[in-house]
Coordinates of C-alpha atoms and ligand atoms in Angstrom, one line a residue:
X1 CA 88.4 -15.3 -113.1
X2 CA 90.6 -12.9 -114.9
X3 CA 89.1 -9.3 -115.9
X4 CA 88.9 -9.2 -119.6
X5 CA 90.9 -6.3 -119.5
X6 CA 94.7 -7.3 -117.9
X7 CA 94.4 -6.5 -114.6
X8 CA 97.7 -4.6 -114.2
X9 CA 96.5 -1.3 -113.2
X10 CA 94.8 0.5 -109.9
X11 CA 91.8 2.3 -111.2
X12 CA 90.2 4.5 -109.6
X13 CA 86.5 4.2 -109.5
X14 CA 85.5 6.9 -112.0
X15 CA 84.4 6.8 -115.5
X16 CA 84.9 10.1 -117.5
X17 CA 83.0 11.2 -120.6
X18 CA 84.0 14.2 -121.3
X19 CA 86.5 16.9 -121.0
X20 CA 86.7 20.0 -121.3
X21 CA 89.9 22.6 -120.7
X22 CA 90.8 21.4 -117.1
X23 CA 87.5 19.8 -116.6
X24 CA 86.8 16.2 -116.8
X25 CA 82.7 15.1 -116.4
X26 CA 81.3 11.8 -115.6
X27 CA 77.7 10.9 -116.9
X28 CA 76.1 12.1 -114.1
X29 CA 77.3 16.0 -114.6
X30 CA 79.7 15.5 -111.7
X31 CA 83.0 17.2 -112.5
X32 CA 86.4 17.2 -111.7
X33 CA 89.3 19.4 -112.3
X34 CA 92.0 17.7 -113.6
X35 CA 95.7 18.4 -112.2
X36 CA 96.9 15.2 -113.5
X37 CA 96.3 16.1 -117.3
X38 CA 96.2 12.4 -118.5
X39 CA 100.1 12.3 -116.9
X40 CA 101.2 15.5 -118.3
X41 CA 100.2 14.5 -121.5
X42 CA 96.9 17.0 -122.2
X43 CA 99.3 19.7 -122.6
X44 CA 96.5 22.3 -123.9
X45 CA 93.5 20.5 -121.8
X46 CA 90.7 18.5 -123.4
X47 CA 88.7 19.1 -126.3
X48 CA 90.8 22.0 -127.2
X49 CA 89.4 23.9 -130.1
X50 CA 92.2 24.0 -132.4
X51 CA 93.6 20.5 -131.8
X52 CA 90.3 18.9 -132.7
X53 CA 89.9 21.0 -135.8
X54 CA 93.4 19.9 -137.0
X55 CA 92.6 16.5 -136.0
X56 CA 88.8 16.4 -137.9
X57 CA 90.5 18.4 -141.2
X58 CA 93.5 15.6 -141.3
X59 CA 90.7 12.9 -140.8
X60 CA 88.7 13.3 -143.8
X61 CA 91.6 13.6 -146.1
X62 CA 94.0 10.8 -144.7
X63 CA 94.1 9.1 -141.5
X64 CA 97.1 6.7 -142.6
X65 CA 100.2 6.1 -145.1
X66 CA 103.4 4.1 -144.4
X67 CA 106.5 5.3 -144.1
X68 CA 107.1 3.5 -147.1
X69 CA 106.1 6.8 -148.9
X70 CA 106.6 10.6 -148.4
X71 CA 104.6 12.0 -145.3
X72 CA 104.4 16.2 -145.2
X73 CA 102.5 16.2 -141.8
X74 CA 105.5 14.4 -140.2
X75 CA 108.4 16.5 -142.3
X76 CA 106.4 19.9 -141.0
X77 CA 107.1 18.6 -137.7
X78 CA 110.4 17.3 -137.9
X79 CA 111.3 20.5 -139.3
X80 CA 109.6 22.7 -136.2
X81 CA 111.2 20.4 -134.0
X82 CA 115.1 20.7 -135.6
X83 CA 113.9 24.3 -135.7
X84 CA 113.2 25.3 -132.1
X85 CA 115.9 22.2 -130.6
X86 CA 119.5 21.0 -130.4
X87 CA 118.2 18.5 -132.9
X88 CA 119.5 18.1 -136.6
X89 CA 116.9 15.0 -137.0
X90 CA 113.8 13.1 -135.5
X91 CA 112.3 10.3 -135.4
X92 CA 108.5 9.7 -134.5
X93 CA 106.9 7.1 -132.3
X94 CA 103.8 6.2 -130.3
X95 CA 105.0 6.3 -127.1
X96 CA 108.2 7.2 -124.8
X97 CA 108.8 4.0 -124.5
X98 CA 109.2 3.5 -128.2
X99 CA 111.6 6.8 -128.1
X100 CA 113.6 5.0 -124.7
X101 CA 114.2 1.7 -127.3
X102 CA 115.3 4.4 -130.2
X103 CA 117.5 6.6 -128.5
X104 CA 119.2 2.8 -126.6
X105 CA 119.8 1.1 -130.2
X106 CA 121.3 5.1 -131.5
X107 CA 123.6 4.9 -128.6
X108 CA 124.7 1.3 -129.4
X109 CA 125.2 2.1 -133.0
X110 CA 127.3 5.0 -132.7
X111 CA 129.8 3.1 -131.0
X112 CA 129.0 -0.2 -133.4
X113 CA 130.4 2.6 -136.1
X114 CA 133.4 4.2 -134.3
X115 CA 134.3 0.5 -134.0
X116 CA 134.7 0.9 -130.1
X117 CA 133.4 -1.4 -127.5
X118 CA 131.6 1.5 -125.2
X119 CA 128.8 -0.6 -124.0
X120 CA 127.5 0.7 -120.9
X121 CA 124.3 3.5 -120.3
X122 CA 124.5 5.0 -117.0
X123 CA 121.2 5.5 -115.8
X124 CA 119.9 7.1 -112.4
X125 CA 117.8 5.5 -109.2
X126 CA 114.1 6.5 -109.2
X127 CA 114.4 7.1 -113.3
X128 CA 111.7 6.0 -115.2
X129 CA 111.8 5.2 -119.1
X130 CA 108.5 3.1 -119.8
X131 CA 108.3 -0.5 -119.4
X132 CA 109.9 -2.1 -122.3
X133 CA 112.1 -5.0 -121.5
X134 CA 115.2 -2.3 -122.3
X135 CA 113.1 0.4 -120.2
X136 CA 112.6 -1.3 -117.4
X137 CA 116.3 -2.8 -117.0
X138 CA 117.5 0.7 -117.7
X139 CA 115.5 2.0 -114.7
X140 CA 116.3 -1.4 -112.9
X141 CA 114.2 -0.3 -110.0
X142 CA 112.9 -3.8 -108.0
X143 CA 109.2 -2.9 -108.7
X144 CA 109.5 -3.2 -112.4
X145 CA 112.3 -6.1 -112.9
X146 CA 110.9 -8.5 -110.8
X147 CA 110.0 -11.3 -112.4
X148 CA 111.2 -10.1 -115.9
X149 CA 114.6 -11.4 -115.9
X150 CA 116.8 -12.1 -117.4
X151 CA 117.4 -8.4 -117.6
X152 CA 119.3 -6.7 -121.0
X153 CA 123.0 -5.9 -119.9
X154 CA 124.5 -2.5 -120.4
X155 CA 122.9 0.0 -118.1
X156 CA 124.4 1.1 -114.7
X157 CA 121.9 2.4 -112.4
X158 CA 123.6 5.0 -110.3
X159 CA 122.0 7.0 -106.7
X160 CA 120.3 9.9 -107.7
X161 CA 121.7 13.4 -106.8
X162 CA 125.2 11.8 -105.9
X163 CA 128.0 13.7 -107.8
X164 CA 131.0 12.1 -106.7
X165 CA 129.4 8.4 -107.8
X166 CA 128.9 9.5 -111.4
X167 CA 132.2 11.1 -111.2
X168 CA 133.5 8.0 -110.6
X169 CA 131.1 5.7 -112.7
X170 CA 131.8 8.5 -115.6
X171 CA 135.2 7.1 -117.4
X172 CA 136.1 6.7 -121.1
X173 CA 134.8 3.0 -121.5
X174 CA 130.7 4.4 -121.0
X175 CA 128.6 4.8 -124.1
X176 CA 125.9 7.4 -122.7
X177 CA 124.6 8.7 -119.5
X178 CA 120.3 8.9 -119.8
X179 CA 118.9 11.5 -117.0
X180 CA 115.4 13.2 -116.8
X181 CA 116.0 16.5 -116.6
X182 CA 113.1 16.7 -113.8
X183 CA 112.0 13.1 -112.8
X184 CA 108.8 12.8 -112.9
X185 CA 108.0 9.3 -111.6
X186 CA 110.5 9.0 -109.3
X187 CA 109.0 12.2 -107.3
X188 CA 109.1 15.5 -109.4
X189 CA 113.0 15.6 -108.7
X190 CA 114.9 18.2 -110.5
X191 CA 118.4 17.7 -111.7
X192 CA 120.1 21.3 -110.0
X193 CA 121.3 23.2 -113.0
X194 CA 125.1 23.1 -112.2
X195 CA 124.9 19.0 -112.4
X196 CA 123.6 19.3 -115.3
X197 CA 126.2 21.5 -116.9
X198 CA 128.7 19.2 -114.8
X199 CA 127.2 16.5 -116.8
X200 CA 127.3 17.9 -119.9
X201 CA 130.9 18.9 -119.4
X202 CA 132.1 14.9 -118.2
X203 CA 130.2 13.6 -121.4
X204 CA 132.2 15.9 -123.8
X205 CA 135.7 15.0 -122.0
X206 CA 134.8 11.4 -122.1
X207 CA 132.8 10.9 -125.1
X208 CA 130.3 9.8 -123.7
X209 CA 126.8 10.4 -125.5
X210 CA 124.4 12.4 -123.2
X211 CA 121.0 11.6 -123.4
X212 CA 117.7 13.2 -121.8
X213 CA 114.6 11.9 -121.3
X214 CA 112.2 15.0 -121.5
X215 CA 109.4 12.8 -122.1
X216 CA 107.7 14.1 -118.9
X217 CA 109.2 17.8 -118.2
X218 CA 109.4 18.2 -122.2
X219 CA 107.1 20.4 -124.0
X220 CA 106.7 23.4 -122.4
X221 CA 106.0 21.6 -119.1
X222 CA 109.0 23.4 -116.9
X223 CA 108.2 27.2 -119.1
X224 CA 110.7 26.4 -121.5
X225 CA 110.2 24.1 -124.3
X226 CA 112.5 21.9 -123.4
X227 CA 113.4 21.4 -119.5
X228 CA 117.6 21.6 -120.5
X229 CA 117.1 24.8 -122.3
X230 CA 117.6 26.4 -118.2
X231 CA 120.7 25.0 -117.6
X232 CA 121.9 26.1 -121.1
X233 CA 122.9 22.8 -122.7
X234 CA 122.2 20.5 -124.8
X235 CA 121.8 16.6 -125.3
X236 CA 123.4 14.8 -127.9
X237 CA 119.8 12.8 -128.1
X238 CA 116.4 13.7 -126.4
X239 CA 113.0 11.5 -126.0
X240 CA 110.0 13.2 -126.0
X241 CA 106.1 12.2 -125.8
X242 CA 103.1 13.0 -123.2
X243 CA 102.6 16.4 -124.5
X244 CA 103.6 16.5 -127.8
X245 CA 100.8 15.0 -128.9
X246 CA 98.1 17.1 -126.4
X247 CA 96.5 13.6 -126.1
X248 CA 97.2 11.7 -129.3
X249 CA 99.6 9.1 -129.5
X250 CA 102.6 10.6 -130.2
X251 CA 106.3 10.6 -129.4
X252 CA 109.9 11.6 -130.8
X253 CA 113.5 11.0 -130.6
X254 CA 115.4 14.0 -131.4
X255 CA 118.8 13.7 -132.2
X256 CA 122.3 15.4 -133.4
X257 CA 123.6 14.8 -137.4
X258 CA 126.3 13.3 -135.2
X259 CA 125.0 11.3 -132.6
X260 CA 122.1 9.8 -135.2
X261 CA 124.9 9.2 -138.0
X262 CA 124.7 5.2 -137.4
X263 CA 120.8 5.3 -138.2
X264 CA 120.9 4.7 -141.7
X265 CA 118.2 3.4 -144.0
X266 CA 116.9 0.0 -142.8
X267 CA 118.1 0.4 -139.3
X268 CA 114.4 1.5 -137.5
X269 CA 111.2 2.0 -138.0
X270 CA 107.9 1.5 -137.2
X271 CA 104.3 1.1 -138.7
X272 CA 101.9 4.2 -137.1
X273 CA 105.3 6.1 -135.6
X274 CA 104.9 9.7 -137.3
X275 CA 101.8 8.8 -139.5
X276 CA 99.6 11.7 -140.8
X277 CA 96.7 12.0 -138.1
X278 CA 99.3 12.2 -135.6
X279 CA 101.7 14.8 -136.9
X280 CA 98.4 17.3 -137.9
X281 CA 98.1 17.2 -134.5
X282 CA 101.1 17.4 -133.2
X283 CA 101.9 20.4 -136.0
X284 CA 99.1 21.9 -134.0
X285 CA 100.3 21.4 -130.6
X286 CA 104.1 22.7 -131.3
X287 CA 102.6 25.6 -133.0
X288 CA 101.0 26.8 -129.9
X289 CA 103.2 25.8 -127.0
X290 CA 106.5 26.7 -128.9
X291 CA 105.2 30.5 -129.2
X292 CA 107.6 31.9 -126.3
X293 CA 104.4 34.5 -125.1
X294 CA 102.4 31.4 -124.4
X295 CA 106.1 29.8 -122.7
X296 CA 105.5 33.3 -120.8
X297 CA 102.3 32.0 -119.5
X298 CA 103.7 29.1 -118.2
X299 CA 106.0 30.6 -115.9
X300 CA 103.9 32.8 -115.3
X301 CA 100.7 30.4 -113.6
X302 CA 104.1 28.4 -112.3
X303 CA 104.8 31.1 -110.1
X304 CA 101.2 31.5 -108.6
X305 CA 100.5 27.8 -108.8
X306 CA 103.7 27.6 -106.3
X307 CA 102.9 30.7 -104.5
X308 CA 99.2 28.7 -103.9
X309 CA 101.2 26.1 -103.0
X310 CA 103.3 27.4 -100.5
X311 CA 100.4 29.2 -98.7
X312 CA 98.1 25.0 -99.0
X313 CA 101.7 24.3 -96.8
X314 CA 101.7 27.0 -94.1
X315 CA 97.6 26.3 -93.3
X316 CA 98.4 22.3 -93.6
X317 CA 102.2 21.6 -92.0
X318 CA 100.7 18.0 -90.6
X319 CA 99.8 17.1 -94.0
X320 CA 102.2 19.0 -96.2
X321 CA 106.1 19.2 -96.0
X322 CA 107.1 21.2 -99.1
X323 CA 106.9 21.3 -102.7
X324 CA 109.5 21.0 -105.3
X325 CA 109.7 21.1 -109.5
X326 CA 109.6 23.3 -112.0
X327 CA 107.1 25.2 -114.2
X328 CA 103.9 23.5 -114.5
X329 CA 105.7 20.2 -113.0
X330 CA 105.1 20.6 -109.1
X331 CA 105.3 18.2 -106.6
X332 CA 103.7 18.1 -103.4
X333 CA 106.1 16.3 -100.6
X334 CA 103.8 14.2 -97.4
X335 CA 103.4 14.0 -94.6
X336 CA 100.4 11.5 -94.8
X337 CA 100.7 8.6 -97.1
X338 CA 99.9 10.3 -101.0
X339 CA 97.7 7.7 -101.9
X340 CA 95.2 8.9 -99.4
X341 CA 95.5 12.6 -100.2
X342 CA 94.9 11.1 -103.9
X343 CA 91.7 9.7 -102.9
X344 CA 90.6 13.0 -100.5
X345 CA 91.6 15.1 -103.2
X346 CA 89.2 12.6 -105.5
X347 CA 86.7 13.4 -102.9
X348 CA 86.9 16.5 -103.3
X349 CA 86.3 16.9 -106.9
X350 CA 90.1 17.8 -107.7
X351 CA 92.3 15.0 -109.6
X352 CA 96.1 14.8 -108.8
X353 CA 98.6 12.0 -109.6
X354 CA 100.5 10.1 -106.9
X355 CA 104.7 9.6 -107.3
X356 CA 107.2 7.9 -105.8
X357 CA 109.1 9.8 -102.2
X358 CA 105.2 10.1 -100.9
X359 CA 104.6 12.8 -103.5
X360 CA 101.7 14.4 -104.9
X361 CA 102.1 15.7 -108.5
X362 CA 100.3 18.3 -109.8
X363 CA 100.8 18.4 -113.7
X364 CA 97.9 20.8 -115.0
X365 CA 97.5 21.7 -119.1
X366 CA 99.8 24.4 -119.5
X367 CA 96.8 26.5 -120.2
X368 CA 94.7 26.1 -117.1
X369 CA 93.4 29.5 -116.3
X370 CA 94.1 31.2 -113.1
X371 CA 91.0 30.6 -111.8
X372 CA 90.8 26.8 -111.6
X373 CA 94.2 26.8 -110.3
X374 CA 92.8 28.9 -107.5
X375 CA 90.0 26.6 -107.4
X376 CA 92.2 23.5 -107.3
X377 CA 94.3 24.6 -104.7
X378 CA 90.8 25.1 -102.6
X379 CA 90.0 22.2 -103.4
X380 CA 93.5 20.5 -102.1
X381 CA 93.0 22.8 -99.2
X382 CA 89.4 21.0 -98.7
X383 CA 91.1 17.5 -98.8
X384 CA 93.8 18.2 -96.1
X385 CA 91.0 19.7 -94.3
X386 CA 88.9 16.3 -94.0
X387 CA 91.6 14.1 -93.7
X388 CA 92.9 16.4 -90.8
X389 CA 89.2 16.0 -88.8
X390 CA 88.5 12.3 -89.8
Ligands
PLP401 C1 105.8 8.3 -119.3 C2 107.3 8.3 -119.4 C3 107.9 7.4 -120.2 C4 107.2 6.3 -121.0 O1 106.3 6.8 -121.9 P1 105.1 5.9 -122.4 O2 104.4 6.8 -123.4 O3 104.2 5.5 -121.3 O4 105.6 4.7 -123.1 C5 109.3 7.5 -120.4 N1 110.0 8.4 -119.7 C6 109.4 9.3 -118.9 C7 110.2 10.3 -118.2 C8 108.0 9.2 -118.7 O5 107.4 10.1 -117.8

C-alpha cells in the first residue's frame, strides 16, 4: 500500500521538534547540530529571536492580501533588494523553482519583444533548478527526466567547467546562458571567477541574456550577498530563495529595467508569491545578513570552518580527499561512498547533506558560532573515526 504521504523522498529516521540556533532536538532531548540548515535555507538558524518576532507582530495584523492590492511588506523588500543588487525590479515567489519558471518565461519574452527568434537557454551538466517540468528539462540530468517526457525544448545542457564548448555553443542565435554561480547540487562546484567574467563578457558581445541561479550560494551564503558580487559582475536576471526567507517560504527573481521590460501587467503572477507574512520576514532576514559586518562574519567562520576542514583531511586521507566552495558553502570530496558518512555523521549527533561527485556539504546558518563549528568538525572527526575501525 502506498504511504499516505508520496513516497518520493529518503528520510532519514529522525523526527525533530525543535530548533534552536544550530541545534535541532528530537522528543527525547537528543540533539543534533545541524550543518545542513534545512538545505542552506535556515540562513540565521532556528527559532531566531528577531525572525519570530517579525513573524508573530505581521501575524496578528495580516497574514494575507492578493496581489490584487497594494502590499508594503513586499515593496520594503523589493526596494532593499534593488537597493543592495544589480536589480532595477523583483518579483516574489514561494520557491526557486517558481523563480527558475520566472526568470525562463522573462528570457522568452524579451526576445518575443525584440521580435527575434533567440530561443535557446544554455544550461550546464550537474545544474540544478527545482523540479518543474521547465526545471528539470533545463537541468536535463537522466535522474530527473526520466519518465517525464516529453521534455520542453529550448535548453542546451553543456559539460560543466569546459570553456571551449560554451565558446562554441555561445553564438548570436542563444537567448540566455543560466549558471549557479557555486553548484550546489551538483557537488559544491564553483564557477572560477575568470569564467565568469568570460561569461559575462560572451553574453554582452552576443546578446545573450545572462542569468544566475543564486538560489543556493545567494544570500550571504559565499560572504557576500550575492555569490557574483566576487567576480565583479552582474546578471541580467538572478533567482533567489533558500535563505531569503531564514525558513519561510520565500523566493525572488531579481531582474534589470531592461531584461524584465517584456513583463508587463498581466504577464505573471501568483497567489501567496510576496504576500505579507512572508516579506515581514524576509524584511527581517535582509536586514541582518545584508549588514556587510555580519557579511564580515561569514568570511570570517568560512575561513576557520575550512581551516577545520583541512586539518578533519590530514587526520582522515582514507576517508577524505579535499574540500572545495566558498564561504559558508563547503563541500567535503570522498573517499567512502557520502551517503554512509551521512549516516556516521547522523550517528554521531552532527547533520550534513549529501551531493552529487560523492560529496559531503556542509551548509551551516551563517551565524553558527565558533564553537559548534569546532564541535561539528569533532564530531565529523568522530564519524571518520568509526567508520575507519568498523
Ligand atoms: C533548491 C534549489 C532550487 C529549487 O528551489 P525549490 O525552493 O526547492 O523549488 C533551484 N536552484 C538551486 C540552485 C537550488 O539549490
Amino acid at each position: 500500500m502506498i504511504a499516505s504521504v508520496l513516497p518520493t523522498y529518503n528520510r532519514a529516521p529522525l523526527t525533530f521538534v525543535r530548533g534552536e540556533g544550530s541545534w535541532l532536538f528530537e522528543s527525547d532531548g537528543r540533539r543534533f547540530l545541524d550543518m545542513g540548515a534545512g538545505i542552506a535555507v535556515n540562513a540565521l538558524g532556528h527559532a531566531h529571536p528577531a525572525l519570530v518576532a517579525a513573524l508573530h507582530a505581521q501575524a496578528q495584523d495580516l497574514w494575507h492580501v492578493s496581489n490584487l492590492y497594494q502590499i508594503p511588506q513586499q515593496q520594503a523588500l523589493a526596494d532593499a533588494l534593488v537597493d543592495r543588487t544589480f536589480a532595477d525590479t523583483v518579483f516574489f515567489t514561494n520557491s526557486g523553482t517558481e523563480a527558475a519558471e520566472l526568470a525562463i518565461k522573462m528570457v522568452r519574452k524579451y526576445w518575443f519583444e525584440k521580435g527575434e527568434d533567440r530561443l535557446t537557454i544554455l544550461t550546464f551538466d550537474g545544474a540544478f533548478h527545482g523540479r518543474s517540468t521547465a526545471a528539470i528539462a533545463a537541468a536535463g540530468s537522466d535522474k530527473m527526466t526520466r519518465g517525464f517526457g516529453p521534455l520542453m525544448p529550448g535548453f542546451k545542457v553543456l559539460p560543466w567547467n569546459d570553456p571551449e564548448a560554451l565558446d562554441a555553443a555561445l553564438d548570436d542565435s542563444v537567448a540566455a546562458v543560466m549558471i549557479e554561480p557555486v553548484q550546489g547540487e551538483g557537488g559544491i562546484r564553483p564557477v572560477p571567477e575568470s569564467q565568469l567574467k568570460a561569461l559575462r563578457a560572451a553574453c554582452d558581445r552576443t546578446g545573450a541574456l545572462l542569468v544566475l541561479d543564486e538560489v543556493q550560494c545567494g544570500m550571504g551564503r559565499t560572504g557576500r550577498l550575492f555569490a557574483h558580487e566576487w567576480a565583479g559582475i552582474a546578471p541580467d536576471i538572478m533567482m533567489v530563495a533558500k535563505g531569503i526567507g531564514g525558513g519561510f517560504p520565500l523566493g525572488a527573481v531579481l531582474a534589470t529595467e531592461r531584461a524584465a521590460a517584456g513583463m508587463v501587467a498581466g504577464t505573471h503572477g501568483s497567489t501567496y508569491g510576496g504576500n505579507p507574512l512572508a516579506c515581514a520576514v524576509g524584511l527581517k532576514v535582509m536586514e541582518i545578513i545584508a549588514d556587510p559586518a555580519f557579511l564580515d562574519e561569514v568570511n570570517r567562520k568560512a575561513g576557520l570552518l575550512r581551516q577545520k576542514l583541512e586539518g578533519l583531511i590530514a587526520a582522515h586521507p582514507d576517508t577524505f580527499e579535499g574540500v572545495r566552495g566558498s564561504g559558508l558553502m563547503l563541500g567535503l570530496t570522498c573517499r567512502k561512498p557520502n551517503t554512509e558518512l551521512v549516516s556516521a555523521a547522523r550517528d554521531a549527533g552532527v547533520l550534513v547533506v549529501p551531493a552529487a561527485d560523492n560529496v559531503i556539504r556542509l551548509i551551516p546558518a551563517l551565524n553558527i558560532p565558533d564553537d559548534d563549528l569546532a564541535e561539528a568538525v569533532s564530531r565529523l572527526d568522530q564519524a571518520a573515526a568509526g567508520l575507519e575501525t568498523a
